[in-house]
XYZ file of C-alpha atoms in Angstrom:
695
model
C 11.910 -31.593 19.458
C 12.856 -33.945 16.484
C 12.774 -32.921 13.080
C 12.349 -36.119 10.880
C 8.793 -36.607 9.673
C 9.019 -40.404 10.338
C 9.576 -39.714 14.201
C 6.881 -36.982 14.410
C 3.811 -38.330 16.239
C 1.013 -35.645 16.225
C -2.075 -37.515 17.868
C -4.951 -37.457 15.099
C -2.881 -36.843 12.219
C -0.780 -39.124 9.842
C 2.118 -37.111 8.210
C 2.647 -37.469 4.551
C 5.340 -35.309 3.194
C 7.194 -32.382 4.293
C 6.370 -29.128 2.231
C 8.670 -26.621 3.225
C 11.204 -25.484 5.989
C 13.212 -22.471 7.138
C 15.548 -21.684 10.030
C 12.742 -22.020 12.674
C 9.653 -23.688 11.358
C 8.765 -26.975 9.081
C 5.120 -27.524 7.240
C 3.913 -30.951 6.476
C 0.948 -32.225 4.536
C -1.071 -34.659 6.745
C -4.111 -36.476 6.850
C -6.530 -35.770 9.661
C -8.026 -38.942 10.771
C -11.560 -39.365 11.209
C -13.141 -39.338 14.913
C -16.428 -40.756 16.581
C -18.188 -37.416 16.289
C -18.805 -37.657 12.363
C -15.670 -35.803 10.937
C -14.541 -37.598 7.960
C -10.714 -37.893 7.336
C -9.408 -34.549 5.337
C -5.974 -33.524 3.915
C -4.421 -30.718 6.003
C -0.981 -28.725 6.050
C 0.642 -28.568 9.800
C 3.132 -25.744 10.477
C 5.281 -26.340 13.933
C 8.111 -25.139 15.116
C 11.121 -27.594 15.168
C 13.067 -25.506 17.703
C 14.130 -27.401 20.624
C 13.756 -24.701 22.981
C 11.652 -22.210 21.210
C 11.870 -18.326 22.161
C 8.603 -16.569 24.095
C 8.177 -14.682 21.032
C 8.026 -17.384 18.832
C 5.574 -19.109 20.827
C 3.609 -15.826 20.576
C 3.733 -15.390 16.863
C 2.216 -18.622 16.658
C -0.698 -17.840 18.730
C -0.952 -14.527 17.080
C -1.476 -15.853 13.750
C -3.898 -18.250 14.850
C -6.017 -15.498 16.729
C -6.399 -13.408 13.794
C -6.546 -16.042 10.989
C -9.031 -18.062 12.662
C -11.716 -15.631 12.079
C -10.982 -14.721 8.429
C -13.214 -16.465 5.958
C -12.012 -15.439 2.574
C -11.466 -17.661 -0.478
C -7.836 -15.934 -0.584
C -6.949 -16.878 2.639
C -5.787 -20.157 3.754
C -8.360 -21.228 6.324
C -7.095 -22.236 9.866
C -8.456 -25.188 11.686
C -6.818 -25.173 14.929
C -3.740 -24.548 17.079
C -2.791 -27.696 18.996
C -0.142 -27.970 21.682
C 2.527 -30.177 20.604
C 5.861 -30.924 22.231
C 7.021 -27.520 23.890
C 5.413 -25.751 21.221
C 2.355 -25.341 18.811
C 1.234 -27.151 15.747
C -1.094 -24.957 13.568
C -3.592 -26.913 11.261
C -4.418 -25.394 8.014
C -6.511 -26.146 4.845
C -4.579 -28.199 1.751
C -5.676 -27.505 -1.462
C -3.039 -29.077 -3.272
C -0.789 -25.772 -3.637
C 2.769 -24.812 -3.601
C 4.425 -21.241 -2.285
C 4.390 -19.087 -5.121
C 8.157 -19.078 -4.466
C 8.916 -23.082 -4.940
C 6.273 -22.807 -7.871
C 8.725 -20.255 -9.679
C 11.720 -22.497 -9.248
C 10.420 -24.982 -11.813
C 7.867 -23.007 -13.740
C 7.315 -19.727 -15.426
C 4.466 -17.405 -15.262
C 2.935 -15.610 -18.168
C 1.953 -12.135 -18.182
C -1.938 -12.957 -17.817
C -0.914 -15.599 -15.157
C 0.824 -12.728 -13.399
C -2.123 -10.201 -13.814
C -4.865 -12.867 -12.487
C -2.541 -13.545 -9.453
C -2.203 -9.886 -8.888
C -5.876 -9.253 -9.392
C -6.719 -12.156 -6.657
C -4.342 -10.504 -3.956
C -6.061 -7.127 -4.617
C -9.347 -8.720 -4.095
C -7.550 -10.484 -1.082
C -6.201 -7.238 0.324
C -9.581 -4.944 -0.126
C -11.393 -7.853 1.954
C -8.618 -7.748 4.581
C -8.608 -4.029 4.710
C -12.348 -4.111 5.171
C -11.509 -6.149 8.515
C -8.624 -3.428 9.347
C -6.109 -6.268 8.983
C -2.698 -5.404 7.571
C -0.750 -8.652 6.584
C 2.766 -6.774 7.113
C 4.563 -9.755 5.138
C 3.437 -10.141 1.438
C 5.954 -12.174 -0.524
C 6.077 -15.187 -2.915
C 6.842 -17.416 0.279
C 3.493 -16.548 1.682
C 1.285 -16.850 -1.292
C -0.014 -20.248 -2.412
C -0.924 -21.204 -5.669
C -2.607 -24.090 -7.078
C -0.619 -25.234 -10.248
C -3.772 -26.246 -12.162
C -6.319 -23.863 -11.795
C -3.777 -20.767 -10.771
C -5.856 -19.845 -7.516
C -3.817 -17.985 -5.146
C -4.006 -17.521 -1.170
C -2.093 -15.897 1.430
C -0.843 -17.580 4.359
C 1.122 -16.695 7.518
C -0.451 -13.763 9.553
C 2.202 -13.970 12.496
C 3.109 -10.574 12.113
C -0.277 -9.017 11.018
C -1.570 -6.168 12.640
C -5.341 -5.192 13.583
C -4.227 -1.707 14.127
C -5.316 1.196 11.442
C -1.660 2.403 12.268
C 1.457 1.132 13.800
C 4.753 2.954 14.548
C 8.098 0.729 13.839
C 10.859 1.153 16.319
C 14.017 1.867 15.167
C 15.892 -1.754 15.179
C 18.831 -3.358 13.851
C 17.762 -4.736 10.142
C 18.213 -8.377 11.536
C 15.656 -7.845 14.056
C 12.754 -6.148 11.514
C 9.600 -8.041 11.500
C 9.101 -9.169 7.827
C 11.408 -9.920 5.137
C 13.794 -7.089 4.232
C 13.816 -7.648 0.180
C 9.969 -6.861 0.597
C 9.981 -4.397 3.502
C 8.183 -1.061 2.859
C 10.171 1.794 3.865
C 7.730 2.687 6.641
C 8.380 -1.065 8.256
C 12.333 -0.410 8.285
C 11.568 2.061 11.571
C 13.925 4.575 9.707
C 11.267 6.848 8.058
C 9.113 9.353 9.537
C 5.703 7.601 8.966
C 3.494 4.795 10.087
C 2.780 1.387 9.245
C -1.056 1.199 7.512
C -2.752 -1.178 4.757
C -0.722 0.862 2.026
C 2.508 -0.965 3.393
C 0.838 -4.285 1.835
C 0.744 -2.575 -1.411
C 4.573 -1.969 -1.309
C 5.162 -5.621 -0.807
C 2.853 -6.607 -3.278
C 4.715 -4.332 -5.898
C 7.916 -5.926 -4.827
C 6.410 -9.183 -5.014
C 4.882 -8.402 -8.908
C 8.196 -7.022 -9.903
C 9.619 -10.159 -9.154
C 7.428 -12.090 -10.737
C 7.616 -9.662 -14.072
C 11.508 -9.534 -14.126
C 12.607 -12.762 -12.060
C 14.742 -10.010 -10.209
C 14.219 -8.343 -6.780
C 13.998 -4.642 -7.548
C 16.931 -4.050 -5.206
C 19.596 -7.018 -5.208
C 22.112 -5.904 -2.706
C 23.391 -8.251 0.265
C 24.329 -5.573 2.963
C 21.026 -5.216 5.229
C 21.762 -1.303 5.744
C 22.405 -0.779 2.100
C 19.197 -2.670 1.553
C 16.880 -0.578 3.847
C 18.666 2.574 2.295
C 17.293 1.377 -1.200
C 13.627 0.821 0.147
C 14.068 4.525 1.747
C 15.880 6.519 -1.043
C 16.637 4.611 -4.600
C 14.025 4.214 -7.143
C 14.024 0.740 -8.780
C 14.832 0.456 -12.263
C 11.558 0.015 -14.065
C 10.500 -3.491 -14.599
C 9.774 -2.870 -18.419
C 13.575 -1.812 -18.717
C 14.712 -4.974 -16.905
C 12.218 -7.121 -18.993
C 11.242 -5.453 -22.664
C 8.223 -8.009 -22.889
C 6.850 -6.010 -19.709
C 3.951 -3.771 -20.971
C 4.871 -0.233 -20.001
C 1.399 0.207 -18.197
C 2.195 -2.511 -15.964
C 5.410 -1.418 -14.944
C 3.637 1.845 -14.090
C 1.603 0.046 -11.951
C 4.147 -1.640 -9.998
C 6.334 1.548 -9.772
C 3.294 3.187 -8.031
C 2.701 -0.094 -5.794
C 6.430 1.107 -4.611
C 6.447 4.463 -4.233
C 8.430 5.541 -1.218
C 5.670 7.494 0.510
C 2.302 5.925 1.277
C 0.636 8.831 -0.041
C 2.154 8.122 -3.496
C 0.903 4.691 -3.890
C -2.612 3.080 -4.689
C -4.897 4.325 -1.819
C -7.446 1.424 -2.592
C -7.002 -2.211 -3.603
C -10.531 -1.624 -5.802
C -8.569 1.154 -7.538
C -5.500 -1.158 -8.307
C -7.733 -4.040 -9.125
C -9.673 -1.685 -11.591
C -5.951 -0.692 -13.432
C -4.926 -4.754 -13.510
C -8.184 -5.515 -15.032
C -7.792 -2.975 -17.553
C -4.578 -4.758 -18.450
C -5.665 -7.703 -18.453
C -8.832 -7.456 -20.651
C -6.508 -5.688 -23.281
C -4.025 -8.036 -23.394
C -6.022 -11.121 -23.687
C -8.089 -9.249 -26.535
C -5.257 -7.425 -28.479
C -1.951 -9.028 -27.306
C -1.070 -5.270 -26.247
C -1.917 -2.848 -23.515
C -2.312 0.832 -24.786
C -1.769 3.842 -22.740
C -4.219 4.809 -20.078
C -4.565 7.019 -16.735
C -3.636 4.757 -13.921
C -5.265 5.553 -10.531
C -8.306 7.028 -12.630
C -10.479 4.953 -9.958
C -8.237 4.798 -7.022
C -10.750 6.270 -4.544
C -10.672 5.438 -0.845
C -13.133 5.772 1.850
C -10.860 5.572 4.474
C -9.927 8.641 6.533
C -6.194 9.107 6.352
C -4.038 12.334 7.153
C -1.193 12.575 5.232
C 2.227 12.158 7.431
C 4.292 13.877 5.052
C 5.747 17.489 6.339
C 3.769 20.562 5.116
C 5.677 23.970 5.184
C 9.109 22.611 6.945
C 11.281 21.972 3.787
C 13.755 24.900 4.886
C 14.145 23.425 8.310
C 14.312 19.760 7.038
C 17.177 20.722 4.576
C 19.034 22.325 7.577
C 18.887 19.083 9.351
C 20.114 17.174 6.237
C 22.731 19.641 5.703
C 24.265 19.315 9.013
C 23.978 15.074 8.679
C 26.282 15.242 5.581
C 28.710 17.756 7.343
C 29.088 15.626 10.203
C 29.717 12.520 8.072
C 32.440 14.555 6.626
C 34.011 15.015 9.931
C 32.603 17.903 11.585
C 30.873 18.076 15.247
C 27.393 20.208 15.304
C 24.678 20.841 17.691
C 21.200 21.653 15.988
C 18.486 22.714 18.521
C 14.942 22.855 17.321
C 12.618 25.018 19.312
C 8.684 25.431 19.117
C 5.556 24.945 21.265
C 4.075 21.557 22.126
C 2.555 19.931 18.995
C 4.463 21.936 16.643
C 6.192 19.142 15.151
C 9.837 19.056 16.541
C 10.147 15.693 16.945
C 8.669 14.876 13.198
C 11.615 16.998 11.521
C 13.745 15.496 13.594
C 12.945 12.362 12.261
C 13.558 13.240 8.652
C 17.312 12.392 9.297
C 16.830 8.717 9.018
C 17.306 8.426 5.590
C 20.987 10.675 5.213
C 21.969 8.591 8.124
C 20.941 5.476 6.909
C 22.968 6.198 3.706
C 25.996 6.868 5.934
C 25.774 3.679 7.928
C 25.505 6.107 10.804
C 23.940 5.394 14.412
C 20.705 7.431 15.624
C 19.915 7.146 19.063
C 17.454 8.958 21.289
C 16.999 10.158 24.839
C 14.134 12.233 26.534
C 14.196 14.248 29.583
C 11.209 14.083 31.960
C 9.506 16.758 33.634
C 9.351 14.794 37.026
C 12.738 13.022 37.075
C 14.895 15.905 36.833
C 17.212 14.731 39.892
C 18.242 11.972 37.434
C 21.572 13.484 35.759
C 22.222 12.585 32.302
C 19.005 10.720 32.232
C 18.445 11.294 28.259
C 22.046 10.260 27.565
C 21.555 6.934 29.481
C 18.555 6.126 27.496
C 19.999 7.056 24.238
C 22.778 4.889 24.739
C 21.037 1.740 26.287
C 19.466 2.301 22.717
C 22.472 2.031 21.106
C 23.765 -1.139 23.172
C 20.511 -2.936 22.367
C 21.384 -2.273 18.771
C 24.571 -3.416 18.984
C 23.726 -6.440 20.964
C 22.161 -7.767 17.820
C 25.186 -7.746 15.480
C 26.988 -11.003 15.095
C 29.598 -12.520 18.001
C 32.700 -11.248 15.784
C 31.543 -7.846 15.448
C 30.505 -7.586 19.513
C 34.108 -8.687 20.049
C 35.420 -5.855 18.185
C 33.341 -3.264 19.673
C 34.306 -4.992 23.199
C 38.008 -4.184 22.480
C 37.253 -0.711 21.207
C 35.442 -0.027 24.421
C 37.801 -1.516 26.649
C 40.555 0.351 25.379
C 38.464 3.630 25.717
C 37.394 3.277 29.207
C 40.032 1.333 30.546
C 39.629 0.225 33.968
C 36.953 2.747 34.833
C 34.352 0.818 32.616
C 32.582 -0.440 35.780
C 31.240 3.148 36.145
C 29.605 3.115 32.708
C 27.905 -0.283 33.496
C 26.560 1.277 36.788
C 24.444 3.462 34.544
C 24.067 1.360 31.356
C 23.684 -2.213 32.630
C 23.531 -3.732 29.197
C 26.943 -2.896 28.435
C 28.047 -5.882 30.673
C 27.284 -8.053 28.030
C 29.494 -6.512 25.814
C 32.523 -5.640 27.889
C 32.138 -8.305 30.602
C 32.024 -7.959 34.339
C 34.375 -5.355 35.282
C 36.091 -4.722 38.892
C 34.779 -1.946 40.731
C 36.462 1.632 39.966
C 38.295 3.611 42.496
C 36.150 5.361 45.287
C 36.169 9.225 44.501
C 34.300 11.869 46.448
C 32.682 15.500 45.572
C 32.763 16.928 42.077
C 35.281 14.476 41.138
C 32.537 11.657 40.472
C 30.762 13.639 38.102
C 33.940 14.821 36.534
C 35.179 11.175 35.875
C 31.825 10.058 34.769
C 31.564 12.773 32.170
C 34.907 12.514 30.770
C 34.498 8.624 30.879
C 31.126 9.144 28.814
C 33.029 11.354 26.250
C 35.726 8.698 25.627
C 32.818 6.073 25.407
C 30.819 8.208 23.104
C 33.973 8.799 20.439
C 34.178 4.975 20.132
C 30.990 5.202 17.870
C 31.960 8.884 16.447
C 33.577 7.569 13.357
C 33.753 8.106 9.446
C 32.403 4.479 8.983
C 29.654 5.079 11.581
C 28.669 8.615 12.398
C 26.805 9.274 15.518
C 23.491 11.177 15.797
C 21.948 11.617 19.598
C 18.930 13.310 19.623
C 18.006 14.738 23.123
C 14.120 15.579 23.564
C 12.709 18.316 26.029
C 15.906 19.915 26.619
C 13.941 22.567 28.737
C 14.134 19.856 31.423
C 17.797 18.693 31.113
C 19.851 18.713 34.162
C 23.210 20.508 34.667
C 25.387 17.472 34.226
C 23.817 16.909 30.682
C 24.830 20.734 29.700
C 28.204 20.099 30.976
C 28.543 16.916 28.986
C 27.236 18.688 25.751
C 29.925 20.945 25.991
C 32.667 18.230 26.670
C 31.105 16.393 23.443
C 31.315 19.563 21.172
C 35.183 19.504 21.946
C 35.289 15.838 20.351
C 36.933 14.098 17.545
C 34.020 14.916 15.065
C 31.385 12.618 13.165
C 28.949 13.588 15.767
C 25.392 15.381 15.469
C 23.713 16.579 18.672
C 19.951 17.345 18.049
C 18.224 18.755 20.475
C 14.345 20.049 20.978
C 12.989 22.209 23.424
C 9.783 24.073 24.214
C 10.698 27.933 23.517
C 8.233 29.248 25.888
C 9.589 27.283 28.600
C 13.386 28.522 28.122
C 14.146 32.105 29.020
C 17.464 33.785 28.309
C 18.882 32.890 31.465
C 17.843 29.184 31.199
C 20.968 26.641 31.301
C 20.416 25.804 28.055
C 20.489 29.105 26.500
C 23.858 29.702 28.594
C 25.464 26.655 27.389
C 24.376 27.766 23.789
C 26.121 31.065 24.189
C 28.997 29.332 25.891
C 29.714 27.390 22.678
C 29.203 29.992 20.363
C 32.008 32.254 22.102
C 33.974 29.066 21.780
C 33.353 29.038 17.952
C 31.749 25.844 17.870
C 28.933 24.833 15.340
C 25.556 25.388 16.837
C 22.263 25.766 14.658
C 18.830 26.752 15.651
C 15.692 26.087 13.866
C 12.402 27.750 15.322
C 9.218 26.183 14.045
C 6.252 28.349 13.242
C 2.798 27.543 13.175
C 1.686 26.520 9.308
C 0.714 29.241 7.241
C -2.799 29.054 5.217
C -1.170 27.824 2.238
C 0.150 24.639 4.003
C -3.108 23.981 5.610
C -5.037 24.386 2.340
C -2.641 21.484 0.669
C -2.724 19.354 3.746
C -6.831 19.444 4.092
C -6.669 19.042 0.330
C -4.399 15.952 0.488
C -6.503 14.627 3.418
C -10.016 14.689 1.124
C -8.100 14.174 -2.039
C -9.756 17.323 -3.769
C -8.903 20.339 -5.506
C -7.263 23.049 -3.137
C -10.034 25.670 -4.273
C -12.526 22.835 -2.560
C -10.549 22.491 0.254
C -10.181 26.343 1.036
C -13.401 26.835 2.961
C -12.673 23.704 5.558
C -9.135 24.822 5.467
C -9.862 28.316 6.712
C -11.809 27.519 9.554
C -9.415 24.407 10.615
C -6.637 27.087 10.641
C -8.814 29.375 12.555
C -9.458 26.933 15.370
C -5.850 25.345 15.626
C -3.655 28.551 14.981
C -1.690 26.389 12.709
C -0.479 23.771 15.214
C -0.104 20.380 13.240
C -0.792 18.330 15.830
C -4.152 20.497 16.636
C -4.795 20.272 13.009
C -4.824 16.467 12.772
C -6.734 15.877 16.110
C -9.219 18.555 14.854
C -9.778 16.456 11.551
C -10.122 13.232 13.034
C -12.621 14.345 15.594
C -14.858 15.999 12.714
C -14.357 12.763 10.758
C -15.091 10.617 14.016
C -18.065 12.670 14.921
C -19.594 12.439 11.467
C -18.901 16.038 10.117
C -16.772 14.673 7.330
C -18.291 12.086 5.368
C -17.372 10.008 2.266
C -20.111 10.080 -0.591
C -19.825 6.965 -2.640
C -21.637 8.532 -5.344
C -19.524 11.268 -5.885
C -16.577 9.617 -4.949
C -15.550 12.377 -2.648
C -15.593 13.682 0.734
C -18.340 16.203 1.911
C -18.495 18.514 4.707
C -21.135 20.834 5.957
C -19.119 24.117 6.707
C -21.873 26.056 8.097
C -22.837 23.388 10.498
C -19.250 22.995 11.374
C -18.767 26.814 12.117
C -21.778 26.522 14.486
C -20.147 23.765 16.752
C -18.537 25.104 20.120
C -15.585 23.776 19.485
C -12.631 25.578 21.773
C -9.471 26.681 20.235
C -7.655 25.529 23.101
C -5.791 22.511 22.383
C -5.628 20.971 25.841
C -9.325 21.955 26.426
C -10.247 20.454 23.422
C -8.018 17.229 23.928
C -9.750 16.747 27.162
C -13.203 17.162 25.927
C -12.563 14.360 23.535
C -11.082 12.467 26.171
C -14.233 12.663 28.002
C -16.306 10.932 25.774
C -14.649 8.014 26.784
C -15.846 5.256 29.244
C -15.473 6.276 32.845
C -13.643 3.300 33.401
C -10.973 3.866 30.018
C -10.802 7.398 31.623
C -9.390 6.203 34.868
C -7.328 3.550 33.529
C -5.492 6.266 31.173
C -5.342 8.931 34.208
C -3.536 6.109 36.158
C -1.286 5.215 33.250
C -0.289 9.014 32.989
C 0.648 8.816 36.777
C 3.185 6.208 36.207
C 5.099 8.089 33.337
C 5.576 8.432 29.519
C 5.626 4.578 29.439
C 3.736 1.843 31.335
C 3.395 -1.589 30.732
C -0.313 -3.644 31.136
C 0.942 -5.430 34.386
C 1.963 -2.438 36.472
C -1.272 -0.602 35.255
C -3.352 -3.463 36.159
C -1.858 -3.354 39.733
C -2.506 0.035 40.365
C -5.892 0.239 38.824
C -6.927 -2.743 40.669
C -7.978 -4.801 37.807
C -6.602 -7.964 36.190
C -4.156 -7.677 33.456
C -6.682 -9.026 30.951
C -9.387 -6.380 32.257
C -6.805 -3.727 31.646
C -5.730 -4.573 28.328
C -9.404 -4.860 27.315
C -9.940 -1.348 28.459
C -6.750 -0.310 26.331
C -7.462 -1.912 23.400
C -9.978 0.725 21.967
C -7.762 3.831 22.712
C -5.009 1.902 21.424
C -6.941 1.501 17.956
C -7.405 5.116 18.160
C -4.200 6.062 18.436
C -4.337 7.501 21.966
C -1.485 5.330 23.268
C 1.145 3.929 20.648
C 2.841 0.398 21.390
C 6.372 0.428 21.566
C 6.631 -3.464 21.116
C 4.485 -5.860 19.045
C 3.825 -7.915 22.113
C 0.803 -5.690 22.283
C -0.943 -8.180 20.068
C -1.059 -10.590 22.734
C -2.719 -8.242 25.246
C -0.299 -9.203 27.762
C 2.158 -6.610 27.602
C 1.767 -3.320 26.603
C 4.520 -0.736 27.038
C 3.436 2.493 25.383
C 4.586 6.272 25.012
C 2.107 8.815 26.048
C 2.951 12.290 24.560
C 3.391 15.129 27.180
C 0.119 16.778 26.214
C -1.690 13.626 27.090
C 0.026 13.200 30.266
C -1.405 16.878 31.117
C -4.640 16.363 29.560
C -4.861 12.820 31.809
C -3.656 14.629 34.944
C -6.812 17.200 34.402
C -9.170 14.732 34.201
C -7.907 12.890 37.097
C -8.246 15.990 39.331
């Protein structure tokens, strides 16, 4: 595709000027000519890809931002007129209200404090309106905010990565591949925090934007992507009022609240944010100063959101973080996390993201499958396919370094590893077949090669953490490899999770642990107990934004029904809300529940039976499709599911959309937004439930 405006020829439009250009897109101001249908000429802006060969993902993003924004009719969002095919891509036609991006505007103009507050109030209004439509923008930044230089009216643009789900989970990716703009990314959007992405992620990005508008600086000005991610996760920005003494303390505190690391500590509603901003603006306009007032006093949200922070797991999390720190100093350790299904094993393991990011380490994951126990080292193979995917996103120069290190370690037998990890060939190239072996020699060679391969990534510069889930279903070769790895050079943390009720003393895992302890290797065990009544009190109080004393009656009932199982607790609370037993009262500004009525409900205290009952409330079509999905495995794609359910991909995706919105399945790719490919993990519990329903 050509890039010069003079050579572009889009039928029905006359290009006037180029407004903006980045690495993939270009935006023009144009005149849309009238036609014989009575439509008058009008100024528009046209955004198009100028890549000669745009990727499938680039084209999907164009269609996605059109599909979301075309139905948004808000004063704070640029209107989308049409999406038109052009050359080998698309042209997105939008309204033109004589504006510039805020990023461009700031290059030549400055904003006064009232200007910044008025801009923030407008954006808060827009985020509130988007929230009512359950849309999360996910890329708030000055470049995506248009401003009219005369009126100071602002509008949001670019919904290319926006979400229509109440909650998304970001997978772990190389920082270069993360959606959004790294300088403005919320901690949960980095994929290195044990939190989902929801509407409050936009509040964080708005906080970074306001910080920049007030101080002319970003809160974290570092160039290394991993270091920047760590700043978002763990470092508190210097208050804006300390960077620029003219910034009032109250305004600085509002910005800091927006940029809180945990979403629970940010504003919970755009209306509450707007109220505080308006207080600041009215005071400053009246007196030239802003007196101290309690921020967040009107921050009431009618959204039912259960906090994702961990309750009652402080000791266990500290054990894991201490292990990470020791491994960064050169040790090798095995830490096992035991507990029943739904008790939160994976949740506490995910808390190691922060120290691993600080240490520039790698975290990779694999999961054993109950129905594929005949596949040796399956979780290890999954984990290292994950690692190779992370490496492939690095520069060619860095890939060449990795290639030399891997080849030096595995030598002429590298082809053996390529057989298990095909992606490895893209780094080390095609290799000749290895010498043929028979019997136990084959497995022995593979284990030794895997050990040498892993040692390439266990260094002081990049400690390695491997998380192996569902070890109760691991194979003998995996336990043998674990023993070999614990003999290694250090800088390795092996994390394992298992269901202790399925692992008797004679289980191979327990025998492996005993052998490692006899060899004086570092092995630690964590057993997760149900949440205490105090933990449940705090969880329910935080969910309902009320005092603990007021939450106690409901918390006691929840504890009795769920036996302190965190998964069951969240499911139980969500069902109470969905069924109208937990209601938000706008007059009182709080949540209400008729405890006597809830106690009278016939709610089973068996987790699987409870989940099955809720699934049976879905339509028959939905139940059948989900049951077939569970038969495919813990992950599935919509094309395969469509074939086995004897429906079209469009029909299948449509059926899945409702359960996707309700969180019964989780996307592992943003491609779900286009309803053409929906690979999704389903929890083992859900598989059990779905198989019960299938029978």
